[in-house]
Coordinates of C-alpha atoms in Angstrom, one line a residue:
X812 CA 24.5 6.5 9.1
X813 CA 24.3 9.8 7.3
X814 CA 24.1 12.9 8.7
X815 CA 20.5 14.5 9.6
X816 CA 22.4 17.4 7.7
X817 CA 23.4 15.8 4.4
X818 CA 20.9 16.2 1.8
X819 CA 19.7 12.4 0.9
X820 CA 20.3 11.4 -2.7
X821 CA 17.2 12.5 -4.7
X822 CA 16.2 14.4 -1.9
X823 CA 15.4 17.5 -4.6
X824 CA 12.6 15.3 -5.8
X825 CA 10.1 15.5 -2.9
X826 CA 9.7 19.6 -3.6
X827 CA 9.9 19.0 -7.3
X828 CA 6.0 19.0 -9.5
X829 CA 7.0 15.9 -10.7
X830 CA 2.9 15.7 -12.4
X831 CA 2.1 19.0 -11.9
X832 CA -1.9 19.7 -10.4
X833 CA -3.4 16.1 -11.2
X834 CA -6.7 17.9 -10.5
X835 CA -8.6 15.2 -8.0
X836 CA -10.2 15.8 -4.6
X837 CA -8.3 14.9 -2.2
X838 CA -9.7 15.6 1.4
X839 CA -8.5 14.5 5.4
X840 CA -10.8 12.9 8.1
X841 CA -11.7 15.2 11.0
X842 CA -11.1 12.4 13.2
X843 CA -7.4 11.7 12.1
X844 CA -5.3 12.8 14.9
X845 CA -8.1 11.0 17.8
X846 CA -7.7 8.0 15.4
X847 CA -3.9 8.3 15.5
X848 CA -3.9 7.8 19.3
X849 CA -6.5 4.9 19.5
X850 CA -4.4 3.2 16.8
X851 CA -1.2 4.1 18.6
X852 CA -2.6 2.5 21.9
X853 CA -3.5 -0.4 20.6
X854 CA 0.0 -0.9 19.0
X855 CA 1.5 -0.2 22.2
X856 CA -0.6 -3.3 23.6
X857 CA 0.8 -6.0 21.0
X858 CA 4.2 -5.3 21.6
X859 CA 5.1 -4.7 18.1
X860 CA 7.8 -2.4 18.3
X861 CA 11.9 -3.5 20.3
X862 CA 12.1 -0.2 22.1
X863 CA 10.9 3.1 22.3
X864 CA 13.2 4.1 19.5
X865 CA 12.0 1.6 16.7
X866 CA 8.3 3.1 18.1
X867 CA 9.3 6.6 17.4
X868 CA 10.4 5.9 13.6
X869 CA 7.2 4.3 13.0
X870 CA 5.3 7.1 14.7
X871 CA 7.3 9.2 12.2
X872 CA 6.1 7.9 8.8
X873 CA 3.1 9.6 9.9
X874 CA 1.0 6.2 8.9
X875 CA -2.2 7.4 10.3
X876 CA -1.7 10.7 8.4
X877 CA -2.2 8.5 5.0
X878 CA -5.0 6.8 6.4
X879 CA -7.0 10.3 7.2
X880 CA -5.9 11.4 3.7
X881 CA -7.0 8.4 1.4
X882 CA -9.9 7.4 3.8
X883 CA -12.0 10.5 4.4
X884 CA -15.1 9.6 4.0
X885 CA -15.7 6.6 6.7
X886 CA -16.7 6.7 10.1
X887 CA -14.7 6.2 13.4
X888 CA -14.7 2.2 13.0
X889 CA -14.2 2.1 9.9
X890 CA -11.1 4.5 10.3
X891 CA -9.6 2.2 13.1
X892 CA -9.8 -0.6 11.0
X893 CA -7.9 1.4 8.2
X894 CA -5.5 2.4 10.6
X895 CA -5.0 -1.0 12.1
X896 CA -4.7 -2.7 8.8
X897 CA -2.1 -0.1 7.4
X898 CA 0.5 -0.3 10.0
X899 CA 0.4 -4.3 9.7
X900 CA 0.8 -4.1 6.1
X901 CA 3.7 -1.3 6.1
X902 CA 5.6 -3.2 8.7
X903 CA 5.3 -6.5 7.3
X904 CA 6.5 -5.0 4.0
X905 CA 9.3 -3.7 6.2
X906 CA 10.6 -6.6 7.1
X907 CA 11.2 -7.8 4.1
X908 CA 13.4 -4.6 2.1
X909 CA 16.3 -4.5 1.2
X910 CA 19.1 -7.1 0.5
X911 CA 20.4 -7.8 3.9
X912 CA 16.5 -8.5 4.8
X913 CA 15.3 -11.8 4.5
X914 CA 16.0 -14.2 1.9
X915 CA 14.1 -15.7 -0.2
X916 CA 13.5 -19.5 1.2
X917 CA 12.8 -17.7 4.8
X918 CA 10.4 -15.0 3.4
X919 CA 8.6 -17.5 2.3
X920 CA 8.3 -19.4 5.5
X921 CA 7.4 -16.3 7.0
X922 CA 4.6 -15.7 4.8
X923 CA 3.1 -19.2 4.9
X924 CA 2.6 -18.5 8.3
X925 CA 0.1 -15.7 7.6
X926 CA -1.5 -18.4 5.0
X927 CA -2.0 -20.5 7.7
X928 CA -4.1 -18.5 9.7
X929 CA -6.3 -17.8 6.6
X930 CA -6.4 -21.0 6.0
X931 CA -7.7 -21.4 9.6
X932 CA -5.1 -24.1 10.8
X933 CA -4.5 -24.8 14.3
X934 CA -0.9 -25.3 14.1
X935 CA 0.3 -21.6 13.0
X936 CA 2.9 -20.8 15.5
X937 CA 2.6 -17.6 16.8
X938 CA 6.5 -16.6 15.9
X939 CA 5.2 -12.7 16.2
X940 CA 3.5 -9.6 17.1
X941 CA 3.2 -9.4 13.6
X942 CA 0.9 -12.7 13.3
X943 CA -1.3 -12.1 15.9
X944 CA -2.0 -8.6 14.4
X945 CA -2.8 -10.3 11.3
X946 CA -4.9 -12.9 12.8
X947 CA -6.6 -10.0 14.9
X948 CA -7.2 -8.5 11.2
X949 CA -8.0 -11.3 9.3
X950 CA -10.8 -12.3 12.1
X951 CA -12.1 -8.7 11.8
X952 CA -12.5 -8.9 8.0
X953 CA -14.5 -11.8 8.4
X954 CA -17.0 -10.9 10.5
X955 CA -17.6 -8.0 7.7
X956 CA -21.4 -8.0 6.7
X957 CA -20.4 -8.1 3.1
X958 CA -21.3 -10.8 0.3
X959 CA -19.6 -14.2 0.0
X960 CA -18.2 -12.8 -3.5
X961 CA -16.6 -9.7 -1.9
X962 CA -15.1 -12.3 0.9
X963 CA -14.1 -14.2 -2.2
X964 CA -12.1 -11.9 -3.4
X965 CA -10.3 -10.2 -0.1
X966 CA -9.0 -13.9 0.4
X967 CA -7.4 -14.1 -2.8
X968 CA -5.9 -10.8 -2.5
X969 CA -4.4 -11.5 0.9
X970 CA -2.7 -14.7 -1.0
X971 CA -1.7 -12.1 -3.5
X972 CA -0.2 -9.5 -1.7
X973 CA 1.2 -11.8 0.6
X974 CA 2.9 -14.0 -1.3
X975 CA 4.4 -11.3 -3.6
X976 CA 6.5 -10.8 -0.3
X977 CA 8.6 -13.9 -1.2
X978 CA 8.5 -13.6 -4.7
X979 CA 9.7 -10.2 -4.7
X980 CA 12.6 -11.7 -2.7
X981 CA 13.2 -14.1 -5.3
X982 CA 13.1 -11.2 -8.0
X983 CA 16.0 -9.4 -6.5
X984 CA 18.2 -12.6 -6.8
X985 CA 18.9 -11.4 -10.3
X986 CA 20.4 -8.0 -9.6
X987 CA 18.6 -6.9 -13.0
X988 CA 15.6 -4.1 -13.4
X989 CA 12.2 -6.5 -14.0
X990 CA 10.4 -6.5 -17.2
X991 CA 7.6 -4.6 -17.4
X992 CA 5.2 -7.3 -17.1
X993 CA 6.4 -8.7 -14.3
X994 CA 7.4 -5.6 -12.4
X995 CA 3.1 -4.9 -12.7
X996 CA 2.3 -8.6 -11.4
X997 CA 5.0 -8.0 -8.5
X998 CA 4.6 -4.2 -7.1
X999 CA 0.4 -4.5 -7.3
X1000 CA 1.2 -7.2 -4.9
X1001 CA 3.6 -5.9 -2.8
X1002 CA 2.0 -2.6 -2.4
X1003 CA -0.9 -4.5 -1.1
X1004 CA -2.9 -1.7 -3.4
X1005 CA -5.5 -4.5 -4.0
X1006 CA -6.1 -4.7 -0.3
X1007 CA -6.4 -0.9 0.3
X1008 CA -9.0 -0.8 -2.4
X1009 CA -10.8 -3.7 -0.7
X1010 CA -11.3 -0.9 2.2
X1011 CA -12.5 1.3 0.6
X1012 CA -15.7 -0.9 1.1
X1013 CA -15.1 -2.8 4.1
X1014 CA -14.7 1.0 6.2
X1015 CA -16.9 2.7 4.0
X1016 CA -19.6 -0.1 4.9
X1017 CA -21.2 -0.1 1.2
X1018 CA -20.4 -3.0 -1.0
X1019 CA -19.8 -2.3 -4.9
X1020 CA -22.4 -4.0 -7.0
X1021 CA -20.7 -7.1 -8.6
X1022 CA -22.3 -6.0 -12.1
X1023 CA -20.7 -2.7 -11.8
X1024 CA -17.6 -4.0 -10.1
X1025 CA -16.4 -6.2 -12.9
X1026 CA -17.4 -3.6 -15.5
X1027 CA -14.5 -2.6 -17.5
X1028 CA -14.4 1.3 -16.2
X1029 CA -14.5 0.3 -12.8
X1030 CA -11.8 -1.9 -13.6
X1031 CA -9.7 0.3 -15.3
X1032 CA -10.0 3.1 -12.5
X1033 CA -8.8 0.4 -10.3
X1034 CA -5.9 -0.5 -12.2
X1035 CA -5.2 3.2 -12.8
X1036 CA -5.3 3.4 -9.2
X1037 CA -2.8 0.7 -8.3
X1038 CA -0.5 1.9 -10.5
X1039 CA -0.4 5.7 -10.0
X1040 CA 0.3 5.2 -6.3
X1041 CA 3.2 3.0 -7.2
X1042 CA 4.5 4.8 -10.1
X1043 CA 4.6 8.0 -7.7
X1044 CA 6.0 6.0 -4.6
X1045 CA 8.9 4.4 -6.7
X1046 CA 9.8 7.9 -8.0
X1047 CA 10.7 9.3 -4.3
X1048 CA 11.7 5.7 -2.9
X1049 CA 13.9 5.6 -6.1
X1050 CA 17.3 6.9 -4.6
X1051 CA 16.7 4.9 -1.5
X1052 CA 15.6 1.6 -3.0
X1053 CA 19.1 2.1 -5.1
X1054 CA 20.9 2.1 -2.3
X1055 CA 19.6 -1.2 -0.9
X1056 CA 19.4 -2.7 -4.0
X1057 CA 16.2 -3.0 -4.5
X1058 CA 14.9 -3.7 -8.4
X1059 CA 11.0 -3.5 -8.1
X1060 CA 10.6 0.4 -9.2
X1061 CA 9.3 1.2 -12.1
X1062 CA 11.9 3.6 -12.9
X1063 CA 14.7 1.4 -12.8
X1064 CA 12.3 -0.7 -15.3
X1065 CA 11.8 2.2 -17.3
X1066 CA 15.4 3.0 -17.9
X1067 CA 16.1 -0.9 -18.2
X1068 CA 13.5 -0.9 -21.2
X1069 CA 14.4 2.4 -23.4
X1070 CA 18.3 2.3 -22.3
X1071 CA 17.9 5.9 -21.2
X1072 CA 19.1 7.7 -18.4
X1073 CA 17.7 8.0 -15.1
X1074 CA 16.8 11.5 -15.1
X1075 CA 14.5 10.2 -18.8
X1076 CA 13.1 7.5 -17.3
X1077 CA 11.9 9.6 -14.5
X1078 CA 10.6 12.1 -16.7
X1079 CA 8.9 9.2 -18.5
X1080 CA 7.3 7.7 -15.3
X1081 CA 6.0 11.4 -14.4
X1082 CA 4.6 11.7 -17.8
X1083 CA 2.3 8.4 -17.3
X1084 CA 1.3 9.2 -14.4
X1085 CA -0.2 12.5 -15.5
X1086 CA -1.9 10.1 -18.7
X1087 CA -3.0 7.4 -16.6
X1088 CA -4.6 10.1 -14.1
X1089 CA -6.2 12.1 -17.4
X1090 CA -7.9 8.5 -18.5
X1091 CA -9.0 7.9 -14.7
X1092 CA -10.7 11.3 -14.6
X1093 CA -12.5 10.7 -17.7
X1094 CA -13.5 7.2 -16.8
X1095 CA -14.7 8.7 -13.1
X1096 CA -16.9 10.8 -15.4
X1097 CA -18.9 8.7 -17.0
X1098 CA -19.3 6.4 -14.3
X1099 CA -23.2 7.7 -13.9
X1100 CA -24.1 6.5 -17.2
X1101 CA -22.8 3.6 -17.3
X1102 CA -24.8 2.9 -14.0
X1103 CA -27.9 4.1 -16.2
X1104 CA -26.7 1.7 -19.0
X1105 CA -26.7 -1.4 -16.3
X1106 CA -30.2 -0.2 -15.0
X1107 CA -28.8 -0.3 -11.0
X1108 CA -30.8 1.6 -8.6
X1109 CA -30.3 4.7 -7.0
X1110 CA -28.9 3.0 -3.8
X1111 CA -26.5 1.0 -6.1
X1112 CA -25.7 4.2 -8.2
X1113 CA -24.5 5.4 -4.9
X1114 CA -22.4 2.6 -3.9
X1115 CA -20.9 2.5 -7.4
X1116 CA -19.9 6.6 -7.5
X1117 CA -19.2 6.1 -3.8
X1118 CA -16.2 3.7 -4.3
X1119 CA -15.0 5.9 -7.8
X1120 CA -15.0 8.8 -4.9
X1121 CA -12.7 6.4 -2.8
X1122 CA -10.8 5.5 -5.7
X1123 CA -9.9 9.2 -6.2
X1124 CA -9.2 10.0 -2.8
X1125 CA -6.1 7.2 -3.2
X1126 CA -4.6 9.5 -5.7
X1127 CA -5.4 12.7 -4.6
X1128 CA -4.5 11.9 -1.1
X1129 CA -1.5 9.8 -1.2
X1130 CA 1.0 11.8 -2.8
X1131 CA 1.0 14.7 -0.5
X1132 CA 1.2 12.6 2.4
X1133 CA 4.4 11.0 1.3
X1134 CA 6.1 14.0 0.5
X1135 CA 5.9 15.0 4.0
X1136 CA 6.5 11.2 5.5
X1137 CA 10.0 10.3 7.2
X1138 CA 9.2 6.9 6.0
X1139 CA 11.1 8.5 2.4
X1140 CA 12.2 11.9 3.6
X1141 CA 14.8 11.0 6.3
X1142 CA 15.4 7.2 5.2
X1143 CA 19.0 7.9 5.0
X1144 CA 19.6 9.8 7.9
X1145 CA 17.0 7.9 10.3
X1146 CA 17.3 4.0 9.3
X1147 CA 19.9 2.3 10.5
X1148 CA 21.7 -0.7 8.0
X1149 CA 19.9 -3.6 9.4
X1150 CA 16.9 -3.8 7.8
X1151 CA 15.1 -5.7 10.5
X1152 CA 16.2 -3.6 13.3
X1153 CA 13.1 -2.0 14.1
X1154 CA 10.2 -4.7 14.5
X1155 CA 10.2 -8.5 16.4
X1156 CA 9.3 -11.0 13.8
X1157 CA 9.8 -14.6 13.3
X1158 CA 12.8 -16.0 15.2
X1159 CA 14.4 -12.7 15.2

């Protein structure tokens, strides 16, 4: 393990203004730190974590910081439910990093287990923590007083971002960066971005208008979104993702599509970010008129600028936080090799 005292390769990144002042609110919850310990109590009751050491590196990426920072606006419930759905989706991702994680055939096993409880079958075995929190989750989304469409669409975006699990596994099988095409379909997926937008309604308890929803601004924004968060979380995961061999960063697809160096392609990732944020901004902008162009109501304006507000908070809020998280700080020097050491799932 390295040294607490050896700088971590690309460690000069988390100071560095990779995208300079993006110029979007960004905001924190009053109530983070009295969500923190109701989300940390309940965690202690699931017996998530092997041993009081595995529990201090998660209380260390600070998970509950992110929520407070990308979730401002919603109230105590909805905050838990943030909190609750974020640690299952980090530590499921966990699981599955790195090439001495799990393969691909036995991702996928594991993951068809989580299908089966949204598929409502009585034969899931309960092989973790990890699936009963995701039952526990799963249940609590239902009972959500939001529209069959909106249900709709959180089902097929669990499949999603589930699924991508295993077919990232089967991705790093080729030991090449991914095409650009393919790296999008994966890492929206895998970052479970779709999901985290899907909050922004469920705990801010105000449904987007399917009209405006499906409009092509609100789709952009939410592309925009997606991507931005990734494109900045590959940058600082970038040395540490190397090192396991991971292949689904945008910067290793960058440099894998121009043949340019590293240090370019980072400069080139930094550079969309700070377009793609430029065409967000102007697309939150107009966002009032094209309300007024689909006739909604005031109450539906509201819902529609409400979830561009939540939108933005994702971008303004996220990259701070991870600057500051041991999640990407102190990989290196925390994290032991196994990558499964931390967290009982499946037959492990």
């Amino acid at each position: 393990m390295t040294s607490p005292d050896t700088p971590a390769p690309g460690s000069e990144l988390f100071t560095a203004p990779l995208w300079g002042d993006l110029e979007v609110r960004s905001a924190l919850h009053p109530g983070t730190e009295a969500g923190r310990e109701r989300n940390l109590r309940r965690l202690r009751g699931r017996r998530l974590f092997a041993d009081e050491r595995a529990f201090d590196w998660y209380r260390s990426w600070d998970l509950e910081g992110l929520v407070g920072a990308v979730y401002p606006y919603v109230d105590d419930v909805g905050l838990d439910l943030c909190n609750y759905a974020t640690t299952f989706m980090t530590v499921y991702d966990d699981q599955f990093e790195g090439t001495s994680a799990t393969a691909s055939a036995e991702a996928a096993a594991e993951v068809r287990t989580c299908l089966g409880v949204i598929d409502e079958r009585t034969d899931v075995p309960a092989t973790s923590p990890l699936t009963g929190i995701f039952a526990e989750i799963w249940h609590e989304w239902l009972r959500a007083g939001l529209s069959a469409e909106w249900h709709a669409r959180v089902r097929t975006d669990w499949v999603y971002c589930l699924t991508s699990m295993a077919h990232e596994r089967v991705a790093l099988r080729t030991g090449k960066p991914l095409l650009l095409d393919r790296y999008l379909w994966l890492r929206r997926g895998t970052s479970y971005m779709p999901l985290f937008l899907d909050l922004i309604e469920l705990a801010g308890g105000r449904e987007c208008p399917r009209i405006a929803f499906h409009a092509p601004p609100l789709q952009i924004m939410r592309c925009i979104t997606m991507d931005v968060v990734n494109y900045m979380n590959d940058v600082l995961s970038l040395h540490k993702e190397m090192a396991r061999g991971d292949n689904d960063n945008i910067v290793l697809t960058t440099q894998g599509t121009y043949g340019c160096s590293l240090d370019e392609a980072i400069s080139r990732v930094c550079a969309s970010v700070r377009e793609q944020v430029r065409r967000f901004t102007e697309l939150h902008g107009r966002l009032p008129e094209m309300c007024a162009d689909l006739g909604l109501s005031g109450e539906e304006t509201e819902a529609v600028l409400g979830y561009g507000h939540g939108l933005e908070c994702w971008i303004g809020g996220y990259d701070p936080w991870q600057r500051r998280s041991a999640r990407y700080t102190t990989a290196f020097a925390q994290r032991p090799a196994d990558q499964r050491w931390a967290f009982r799932m499946g037959r492990t």
